[in-house]
Tab-separated table of C-alpha atoms in Angstrom:
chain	number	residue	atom	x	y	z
E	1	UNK	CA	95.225	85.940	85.804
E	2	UNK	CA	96.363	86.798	89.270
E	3	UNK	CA	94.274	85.518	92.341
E	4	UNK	CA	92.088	88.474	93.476
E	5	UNK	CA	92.077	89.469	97.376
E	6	UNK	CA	88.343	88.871	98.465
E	7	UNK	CA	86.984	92.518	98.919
E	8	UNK	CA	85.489	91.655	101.948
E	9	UNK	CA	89.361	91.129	103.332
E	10	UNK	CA	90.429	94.401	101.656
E	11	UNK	CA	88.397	96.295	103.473
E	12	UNK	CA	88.495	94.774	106.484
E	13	UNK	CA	85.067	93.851	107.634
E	14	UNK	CA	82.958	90.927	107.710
E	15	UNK	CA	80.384	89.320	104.656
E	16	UNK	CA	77.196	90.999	106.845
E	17	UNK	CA	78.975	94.358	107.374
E	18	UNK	CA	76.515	97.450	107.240
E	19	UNK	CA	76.686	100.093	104.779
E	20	UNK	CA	77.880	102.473	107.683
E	21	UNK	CA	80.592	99.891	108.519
E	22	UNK	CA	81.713	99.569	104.829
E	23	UNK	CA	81.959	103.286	104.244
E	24	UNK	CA	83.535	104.145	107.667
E	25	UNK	CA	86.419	101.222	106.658
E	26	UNK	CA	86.543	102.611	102.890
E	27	UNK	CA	87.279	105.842	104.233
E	28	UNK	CA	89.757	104.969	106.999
E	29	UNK	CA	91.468	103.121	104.310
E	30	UNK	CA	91.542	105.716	101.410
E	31	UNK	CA	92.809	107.952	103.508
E	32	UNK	CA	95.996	105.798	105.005
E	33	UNK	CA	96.782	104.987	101.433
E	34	UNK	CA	95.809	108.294	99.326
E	35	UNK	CA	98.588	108.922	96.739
E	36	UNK	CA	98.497	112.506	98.151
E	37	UNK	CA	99.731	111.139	101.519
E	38	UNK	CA	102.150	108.755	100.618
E	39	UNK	CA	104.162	110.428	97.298
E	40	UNK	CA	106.467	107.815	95.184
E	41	UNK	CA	105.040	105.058	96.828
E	42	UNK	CA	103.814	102.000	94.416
E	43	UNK	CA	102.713	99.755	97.444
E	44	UNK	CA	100.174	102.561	98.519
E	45	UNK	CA	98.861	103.651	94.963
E	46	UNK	CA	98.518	99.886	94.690
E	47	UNK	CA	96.690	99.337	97.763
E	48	UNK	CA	94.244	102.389	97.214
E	49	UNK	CA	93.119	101.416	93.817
E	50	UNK	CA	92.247	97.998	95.374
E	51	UNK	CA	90.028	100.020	98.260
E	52	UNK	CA	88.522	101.419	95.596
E	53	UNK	CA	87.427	98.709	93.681
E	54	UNK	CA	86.238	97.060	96.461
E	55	UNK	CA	84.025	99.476	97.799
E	56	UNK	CA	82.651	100.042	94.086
E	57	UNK	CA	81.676	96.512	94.229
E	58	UNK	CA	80.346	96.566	97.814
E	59	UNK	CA	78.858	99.870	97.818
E	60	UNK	CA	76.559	98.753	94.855
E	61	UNK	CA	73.686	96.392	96.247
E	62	UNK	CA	73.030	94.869	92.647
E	63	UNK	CA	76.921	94.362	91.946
E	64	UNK	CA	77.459	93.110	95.934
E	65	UNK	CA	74.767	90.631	95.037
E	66	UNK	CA	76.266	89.154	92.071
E	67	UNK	CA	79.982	89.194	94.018
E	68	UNK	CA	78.359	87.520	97.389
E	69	UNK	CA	76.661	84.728	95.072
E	70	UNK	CA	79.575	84.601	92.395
E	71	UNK	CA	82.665	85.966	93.436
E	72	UNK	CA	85.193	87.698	91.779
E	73	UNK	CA	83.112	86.588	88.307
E	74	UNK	CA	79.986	87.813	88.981
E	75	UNK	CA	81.154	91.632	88.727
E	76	UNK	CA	84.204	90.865	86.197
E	77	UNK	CA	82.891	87.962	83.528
E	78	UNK	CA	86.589	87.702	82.148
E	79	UNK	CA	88.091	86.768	85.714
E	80	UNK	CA	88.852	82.925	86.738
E	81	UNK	CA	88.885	81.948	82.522
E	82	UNK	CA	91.753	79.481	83.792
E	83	UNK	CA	90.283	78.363	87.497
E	84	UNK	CA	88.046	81.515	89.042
E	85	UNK	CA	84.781	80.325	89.957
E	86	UNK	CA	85.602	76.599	89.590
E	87	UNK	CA	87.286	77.331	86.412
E	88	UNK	CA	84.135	78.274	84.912
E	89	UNK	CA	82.854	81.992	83.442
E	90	UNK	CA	79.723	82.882	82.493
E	91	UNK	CA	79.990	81.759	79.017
E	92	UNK	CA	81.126	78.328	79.931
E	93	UNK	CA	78.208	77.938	82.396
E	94	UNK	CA	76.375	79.000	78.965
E	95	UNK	CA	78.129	75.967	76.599
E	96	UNK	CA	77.349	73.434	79.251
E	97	UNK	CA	73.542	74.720	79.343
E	98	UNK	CA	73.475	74.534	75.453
E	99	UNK	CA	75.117	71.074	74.975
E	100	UNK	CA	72.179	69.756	77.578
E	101	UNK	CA	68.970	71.991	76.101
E	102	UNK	CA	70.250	72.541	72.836
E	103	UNK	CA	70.353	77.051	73.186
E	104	UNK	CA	66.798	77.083	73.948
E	105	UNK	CA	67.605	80.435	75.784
E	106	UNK	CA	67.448	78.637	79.285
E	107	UNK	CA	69.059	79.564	82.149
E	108	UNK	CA	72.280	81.681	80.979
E	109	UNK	CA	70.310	83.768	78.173
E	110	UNK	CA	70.686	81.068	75.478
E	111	UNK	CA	68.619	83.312	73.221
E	112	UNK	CA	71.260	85.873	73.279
E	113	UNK	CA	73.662	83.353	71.792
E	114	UNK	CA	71.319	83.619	68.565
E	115	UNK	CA	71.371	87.415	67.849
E	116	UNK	CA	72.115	88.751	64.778
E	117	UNK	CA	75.940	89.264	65.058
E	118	UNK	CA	75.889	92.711	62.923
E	119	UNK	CA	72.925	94.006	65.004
E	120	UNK	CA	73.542	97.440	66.876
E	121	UNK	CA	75.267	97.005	70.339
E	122	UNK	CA	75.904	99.123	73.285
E	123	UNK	CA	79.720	100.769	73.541
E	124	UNK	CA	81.314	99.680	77.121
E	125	UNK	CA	81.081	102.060	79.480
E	126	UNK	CA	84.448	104.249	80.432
E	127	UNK	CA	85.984	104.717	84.336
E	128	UNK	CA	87.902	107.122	85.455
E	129	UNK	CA	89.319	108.455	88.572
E	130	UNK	CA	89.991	112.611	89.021
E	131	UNK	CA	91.633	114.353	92.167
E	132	UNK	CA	89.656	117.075	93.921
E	133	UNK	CA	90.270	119.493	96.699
E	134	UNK	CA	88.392	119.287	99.569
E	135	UNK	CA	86.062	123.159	98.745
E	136	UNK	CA	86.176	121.982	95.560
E	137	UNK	CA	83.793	118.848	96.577
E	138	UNK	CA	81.933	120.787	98.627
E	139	UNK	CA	81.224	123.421	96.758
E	140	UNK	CA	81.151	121.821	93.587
E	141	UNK	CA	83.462	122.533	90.405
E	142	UNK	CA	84.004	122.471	86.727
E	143	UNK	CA	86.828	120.425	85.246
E	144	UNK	CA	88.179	119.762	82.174
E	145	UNK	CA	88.752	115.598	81.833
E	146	UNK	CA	90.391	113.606	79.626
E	147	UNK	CA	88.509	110.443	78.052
E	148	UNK	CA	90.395	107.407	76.710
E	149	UNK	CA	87.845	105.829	74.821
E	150	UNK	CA	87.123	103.582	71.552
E	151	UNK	CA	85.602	105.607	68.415
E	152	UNK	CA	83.935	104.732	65.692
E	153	UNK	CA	86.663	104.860	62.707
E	154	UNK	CA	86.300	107.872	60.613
E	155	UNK	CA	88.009	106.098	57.104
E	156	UNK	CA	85.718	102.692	57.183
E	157	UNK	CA	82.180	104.147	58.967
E	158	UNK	CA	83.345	101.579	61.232
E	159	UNK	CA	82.566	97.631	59.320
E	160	UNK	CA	86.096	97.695	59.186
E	161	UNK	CA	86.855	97.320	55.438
E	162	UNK	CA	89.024	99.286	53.268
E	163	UNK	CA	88.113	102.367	51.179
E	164	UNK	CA	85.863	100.865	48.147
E	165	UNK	CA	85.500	97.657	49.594
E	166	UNK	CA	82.727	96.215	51.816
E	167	UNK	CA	82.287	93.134	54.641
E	168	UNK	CA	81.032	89.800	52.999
E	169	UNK	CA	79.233	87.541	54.355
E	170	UNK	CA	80.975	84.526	55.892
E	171	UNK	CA	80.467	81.686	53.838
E	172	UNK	CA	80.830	79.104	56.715
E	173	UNK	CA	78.137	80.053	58.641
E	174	UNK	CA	75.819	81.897	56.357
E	175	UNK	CA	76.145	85.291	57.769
E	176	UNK	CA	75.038	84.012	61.432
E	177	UNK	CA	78.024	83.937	63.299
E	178	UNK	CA	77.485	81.131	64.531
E	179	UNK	CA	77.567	77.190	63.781
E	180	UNK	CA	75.761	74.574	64.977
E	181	UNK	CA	78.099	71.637	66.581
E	182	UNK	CA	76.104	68.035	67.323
E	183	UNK	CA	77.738	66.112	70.954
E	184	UNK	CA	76.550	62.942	71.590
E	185	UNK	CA	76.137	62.632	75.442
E	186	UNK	CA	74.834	60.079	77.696
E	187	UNK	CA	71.383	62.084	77.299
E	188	UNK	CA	71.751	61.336	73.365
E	189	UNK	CA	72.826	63.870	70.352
E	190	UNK	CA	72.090	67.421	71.208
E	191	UNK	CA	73.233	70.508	69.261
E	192	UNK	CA	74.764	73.539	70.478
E	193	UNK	CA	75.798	76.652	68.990
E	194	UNK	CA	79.123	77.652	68.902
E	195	UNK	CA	81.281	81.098	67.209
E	196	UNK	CA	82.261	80.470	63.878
E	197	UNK	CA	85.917	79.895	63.730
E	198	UNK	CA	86.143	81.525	59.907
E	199	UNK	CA	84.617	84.804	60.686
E	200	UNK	CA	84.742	84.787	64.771
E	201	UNK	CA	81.417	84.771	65.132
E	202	UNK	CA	80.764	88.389	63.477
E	203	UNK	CA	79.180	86.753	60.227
E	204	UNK	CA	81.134	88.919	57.941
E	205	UNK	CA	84.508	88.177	56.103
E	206	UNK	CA	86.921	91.634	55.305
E	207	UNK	CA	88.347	90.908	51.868
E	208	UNK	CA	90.731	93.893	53.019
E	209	UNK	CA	91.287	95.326	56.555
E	210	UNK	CA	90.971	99.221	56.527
E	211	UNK	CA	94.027	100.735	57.228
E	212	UNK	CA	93.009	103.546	59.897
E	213	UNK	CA	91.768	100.446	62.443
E	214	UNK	CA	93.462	97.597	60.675
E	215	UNK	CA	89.930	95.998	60.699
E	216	UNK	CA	88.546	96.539	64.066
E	217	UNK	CA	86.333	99.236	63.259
E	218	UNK	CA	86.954	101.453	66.653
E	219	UNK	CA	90.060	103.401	67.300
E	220	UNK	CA	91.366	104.738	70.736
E	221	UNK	CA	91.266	108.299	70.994
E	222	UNK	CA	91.003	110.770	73.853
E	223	UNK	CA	88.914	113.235	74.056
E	224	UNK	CA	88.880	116.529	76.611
E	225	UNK	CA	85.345	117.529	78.015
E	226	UNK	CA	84.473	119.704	80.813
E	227	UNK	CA	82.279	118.346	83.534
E	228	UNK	CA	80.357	119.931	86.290
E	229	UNK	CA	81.133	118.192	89.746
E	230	UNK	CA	77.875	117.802	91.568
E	231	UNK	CA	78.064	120.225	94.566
E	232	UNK	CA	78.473	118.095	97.753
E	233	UNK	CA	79.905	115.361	96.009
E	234	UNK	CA	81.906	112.835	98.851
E	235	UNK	CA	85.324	110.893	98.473
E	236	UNK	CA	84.752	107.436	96.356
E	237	UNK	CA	81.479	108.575	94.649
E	238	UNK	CA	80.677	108.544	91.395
E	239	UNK	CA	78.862	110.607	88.686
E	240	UNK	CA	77.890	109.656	84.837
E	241	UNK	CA	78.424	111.542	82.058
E	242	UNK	CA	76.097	110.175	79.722
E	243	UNK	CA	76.960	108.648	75.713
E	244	UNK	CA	81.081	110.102	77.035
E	245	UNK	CA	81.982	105.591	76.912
E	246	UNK	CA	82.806	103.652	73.822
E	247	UNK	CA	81.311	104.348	70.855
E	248	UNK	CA	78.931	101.277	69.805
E	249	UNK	CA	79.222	98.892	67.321
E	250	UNK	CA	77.008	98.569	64.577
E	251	UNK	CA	75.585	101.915	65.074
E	252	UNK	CA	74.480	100.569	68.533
E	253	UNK	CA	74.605	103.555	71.239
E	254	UNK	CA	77.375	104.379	73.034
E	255	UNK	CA	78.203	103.947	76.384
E	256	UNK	CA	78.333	105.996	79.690
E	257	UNK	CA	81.613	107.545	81.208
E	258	UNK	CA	81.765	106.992	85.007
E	259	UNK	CA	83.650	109.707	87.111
E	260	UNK	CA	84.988	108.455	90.185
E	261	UNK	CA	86.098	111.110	92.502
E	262	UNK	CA	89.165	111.147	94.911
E	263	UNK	CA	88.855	114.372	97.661
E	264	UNK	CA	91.846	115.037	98.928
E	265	UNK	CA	92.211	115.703	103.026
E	266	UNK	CA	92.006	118.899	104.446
E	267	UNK	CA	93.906	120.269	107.037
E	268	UNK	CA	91.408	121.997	109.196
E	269	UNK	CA	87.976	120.414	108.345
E	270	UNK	CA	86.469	116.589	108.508
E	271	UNK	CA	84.054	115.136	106.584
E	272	UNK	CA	80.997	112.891	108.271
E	273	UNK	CA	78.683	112.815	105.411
E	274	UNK	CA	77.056	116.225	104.924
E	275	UNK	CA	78.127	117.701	108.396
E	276	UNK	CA	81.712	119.603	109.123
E	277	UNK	CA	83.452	118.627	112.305
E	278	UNK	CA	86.417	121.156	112.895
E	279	UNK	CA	88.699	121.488	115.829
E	280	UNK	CA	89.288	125.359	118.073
E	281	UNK	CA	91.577	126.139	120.421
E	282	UNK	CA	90.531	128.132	123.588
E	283	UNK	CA	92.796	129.651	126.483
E	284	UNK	CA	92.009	128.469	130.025
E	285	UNK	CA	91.054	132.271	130.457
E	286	UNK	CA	88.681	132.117	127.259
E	287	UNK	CA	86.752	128.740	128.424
E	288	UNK	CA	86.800	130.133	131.679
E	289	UNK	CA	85.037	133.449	131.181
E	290	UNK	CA	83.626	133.288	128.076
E	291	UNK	CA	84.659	135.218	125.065
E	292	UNK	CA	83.359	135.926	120.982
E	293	UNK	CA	85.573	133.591	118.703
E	294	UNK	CA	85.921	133.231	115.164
E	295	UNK	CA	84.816	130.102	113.211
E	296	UNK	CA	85.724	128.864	110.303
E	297	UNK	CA	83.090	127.126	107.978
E	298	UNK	CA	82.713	126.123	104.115
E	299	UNK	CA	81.293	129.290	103.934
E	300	UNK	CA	83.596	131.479	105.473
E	301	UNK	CA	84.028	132.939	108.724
E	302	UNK	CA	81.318	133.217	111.664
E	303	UNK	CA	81.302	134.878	115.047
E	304	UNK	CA	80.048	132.362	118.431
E	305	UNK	CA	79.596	132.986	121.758
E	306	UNK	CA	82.061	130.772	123.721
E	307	UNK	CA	79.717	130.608	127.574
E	308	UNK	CA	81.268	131.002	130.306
E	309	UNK	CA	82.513	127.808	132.400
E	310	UNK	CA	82.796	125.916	128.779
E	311	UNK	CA	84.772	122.761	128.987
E	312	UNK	CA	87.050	120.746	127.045
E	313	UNK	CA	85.533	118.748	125.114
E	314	UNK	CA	82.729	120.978	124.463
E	315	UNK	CA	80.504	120.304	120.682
E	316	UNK	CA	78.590	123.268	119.192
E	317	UNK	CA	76.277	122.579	116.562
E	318	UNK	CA	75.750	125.586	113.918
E	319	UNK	CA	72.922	124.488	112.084
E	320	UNK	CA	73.215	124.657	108.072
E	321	UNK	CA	76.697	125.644	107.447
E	322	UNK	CA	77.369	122.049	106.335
E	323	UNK	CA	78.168	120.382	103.390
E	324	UNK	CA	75.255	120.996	101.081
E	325	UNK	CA	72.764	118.224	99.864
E	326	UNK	CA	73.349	116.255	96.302
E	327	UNK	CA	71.362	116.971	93.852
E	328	UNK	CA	69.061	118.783	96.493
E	329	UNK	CA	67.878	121.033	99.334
E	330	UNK	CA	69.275	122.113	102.027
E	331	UNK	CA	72.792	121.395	104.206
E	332	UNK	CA	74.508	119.276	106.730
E	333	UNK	CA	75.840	121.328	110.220
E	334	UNK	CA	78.411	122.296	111.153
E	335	UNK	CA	80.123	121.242	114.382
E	336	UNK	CA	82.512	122.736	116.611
E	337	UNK	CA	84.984	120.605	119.622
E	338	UNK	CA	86.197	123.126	122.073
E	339	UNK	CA	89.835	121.858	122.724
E	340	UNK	CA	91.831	123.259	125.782
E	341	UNK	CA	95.504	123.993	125.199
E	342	UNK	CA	97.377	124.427	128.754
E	343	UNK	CA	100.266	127.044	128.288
E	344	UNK	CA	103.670	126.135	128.064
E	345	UNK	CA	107.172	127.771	128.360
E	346	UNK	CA	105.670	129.970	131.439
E	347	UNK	CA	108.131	132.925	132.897
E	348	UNK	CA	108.502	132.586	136.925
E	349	UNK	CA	106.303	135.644	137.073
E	350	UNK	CA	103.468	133.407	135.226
E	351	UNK	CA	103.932	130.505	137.256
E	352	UNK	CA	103.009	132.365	140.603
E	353	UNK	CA	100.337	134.426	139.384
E	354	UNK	CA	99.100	131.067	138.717
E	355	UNK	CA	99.957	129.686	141.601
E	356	UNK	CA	98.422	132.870	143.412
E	357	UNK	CA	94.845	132.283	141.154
E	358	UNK	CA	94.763	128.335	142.327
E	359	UNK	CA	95.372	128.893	145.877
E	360	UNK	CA	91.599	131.264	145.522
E	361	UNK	CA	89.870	128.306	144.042
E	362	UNK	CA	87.688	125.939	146.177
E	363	UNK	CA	86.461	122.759	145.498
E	364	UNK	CA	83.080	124.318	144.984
E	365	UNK	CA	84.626	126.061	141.953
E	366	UNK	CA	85.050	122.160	140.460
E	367	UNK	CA	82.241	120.212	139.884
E	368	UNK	CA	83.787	117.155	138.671
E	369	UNK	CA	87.334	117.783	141.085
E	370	UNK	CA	84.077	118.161	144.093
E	371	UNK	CA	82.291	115.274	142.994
E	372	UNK	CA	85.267	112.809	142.524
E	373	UNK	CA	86.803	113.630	146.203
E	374	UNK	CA	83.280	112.500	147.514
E	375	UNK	CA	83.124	109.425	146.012
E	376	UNK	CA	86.692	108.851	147.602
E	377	UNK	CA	85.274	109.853	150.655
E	378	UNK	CA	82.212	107.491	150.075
E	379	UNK	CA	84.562	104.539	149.432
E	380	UNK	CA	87.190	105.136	152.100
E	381	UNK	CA	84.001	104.960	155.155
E	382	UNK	CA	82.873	101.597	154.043
């Protein structure tokens, strides 16, 4: 398996980084390499599934916990099989528990080791990624989605035997799945328990394999459901549709699908949680004097009241015309940056009119232009 990059590194920050600091890098990251932005390119579509993952990881406290303590194996148990983690996984760390205390359940879940190999068990859960527009995570959406999951096989009920025929038990280990193997160690004999190698540890033999899963008892099919997108729903979160993952074996349940959502950038509007930070224009003449502009919002268009004497710079806060709330009440603001654009292109006409206007000004008219000449002043005596 390929050497992961430590998720730390992919990101960007340090081991004791805040959850602020992880999401601010996360989304400086997923926006530089968003497949929308950079079309055709592998390296990119490469780089922002790896963001991904590693915010998943880090963004979760109980999966960050296992990955601070255990690395790359304590959020993916089939990672370092040939050298991660020492060159031990999690079942390995099990064996070498059982050859010392004989499966007692210590430690690793020992007792687990024991179950009854045709009991009912929990499908995996199913991941998935889908694109959204920037309203349509604000506002919230339905979509139809496609699910790649494992089924249940319609022809066998799932034990995996042909038509007319049924799983036997295995007659190496008794139906267990399992076989008990004595070591002698410096500690004297112990036992452990160990898969069967006749049946692989599932305790039943197929005389015949069925033909619709050649004996696995799960096909891959897809299946198309449509989902309602939480309202307010941000870049890199995730919702669950519940019992939409594998189906389970044994008649176990089945798992969840998780929905991972990708919001594409818009052009006019940013995102800072729930609140709407937005860029407008104003003439010297408007910022100057004062005028009624139009604003756009998530909800549509407003009127404000640009005062007179506004400068650049300039943040207006219209309260609840944010983003709204998860799963709850109320909404984020919205906030406005005055930005002053200085003509260009002016006819000679324009240029001393201007010229005309500046030569009636006054150093009173500047606060900051009157305050920074005294301060020259100031230094210049000394």
């Amino acid at each position: 398996m390929a050497e992961k990059k430590d998720f730390y590194e992919v990101l960007g920050v340090g081991k004791g980084a805040s959850d602020d600091e992880l999401k601010k890098a996360y989304r400086k990251l997923a926006k530089q390499y968003h497949p929308d932005l950079n079309p055709d390119n592998k390296e990119a579509e490469a780089r922002f599934k790896e963001v991904n993952e590693a915010y998943e990881i880090l963004s979760d406290p109980q999966k960050k916990s296992r990955y601070d303590q255990f690395g790359h194996a304590g959020v993916d148990p089939s990672y370092g099989a040939g050298g991660g983690a020492g060159g031990f996984g999690f079942d390995d760390l099990g064996d070498i528990f059982d050859s010392f205390f004989g499966g007692s359940g210590f430690g690793f879940g020992g007792s687990t080791r024991t179950r009854n190999p045709n009991g009912p068990i929990k499908g995996a859960d199913v991941r998935i990624n889908i694109p959204l527009d920037f309203m349509e995570a604000v506002k919230g959406v339905k979509k139809k989605i496609n699910i790649s999951r494992n089924e249940t096989c319609g022809e066998c009920g799932g034990n995996g035997a042909a038509k007319g025929t049924s799983p036997e038990n295995c007659s190496e280990c008794g139906g267990s799945g399992q076989i008990r193997v004595t070591q002698r160690t410096p500690f004297g004999a112990v036992q452990s328990a160990r898969a069967c190698p006749k049946c692989g540890g599932k305790g039943t033999i197929l005389k015949e394999a069925c033909k619709g899963c050649a004996g696995k008892g799960r096909v891959r099919k897809n299946k198309t459901v449509e989902v309602s997108v939480p309202t307010g729903i941000d870049d890199g979160q995730s919702f669950i549709l519940r019992g939409e993952g594998d189906n389970g074996v044994n008649h176990g349940p089945s798992g969840d699908c998780v929905v991972t959502v990708n919001v594409r950038p818009d052009p006019l509007f940013e995102r800072d949680g729930f609140d709407i930070w937005c860029d407008i224009p104003l003439t010297y003449a408007q910022a100057t004097l004062g005028d009624e502009i139009t604003v756009p919002t998530v909800d549509g268009k407003v009127s404000y009241t640009v005062p007179e004497g506004t400068q650049p710079g300039t943040v207006f806060r219209l309260r609840n015309k944010g983003v709204p709330y998860v799963n709850g009440r109320g909404k984020g603001d919205h906030y406005v940056r005055m930005v002053l654009e200085v003509p260009k292109n002016l006819t000679g006409k324009q240029k001393d009119a201007l010229k005309a206007y500046d030569s009636m000004m006054s150093d009173k008219n500047y606060d900051k232009r009157k305050t920074f000449f005294d301060k020259i002043k100031d230094a210049m005596s000394k």
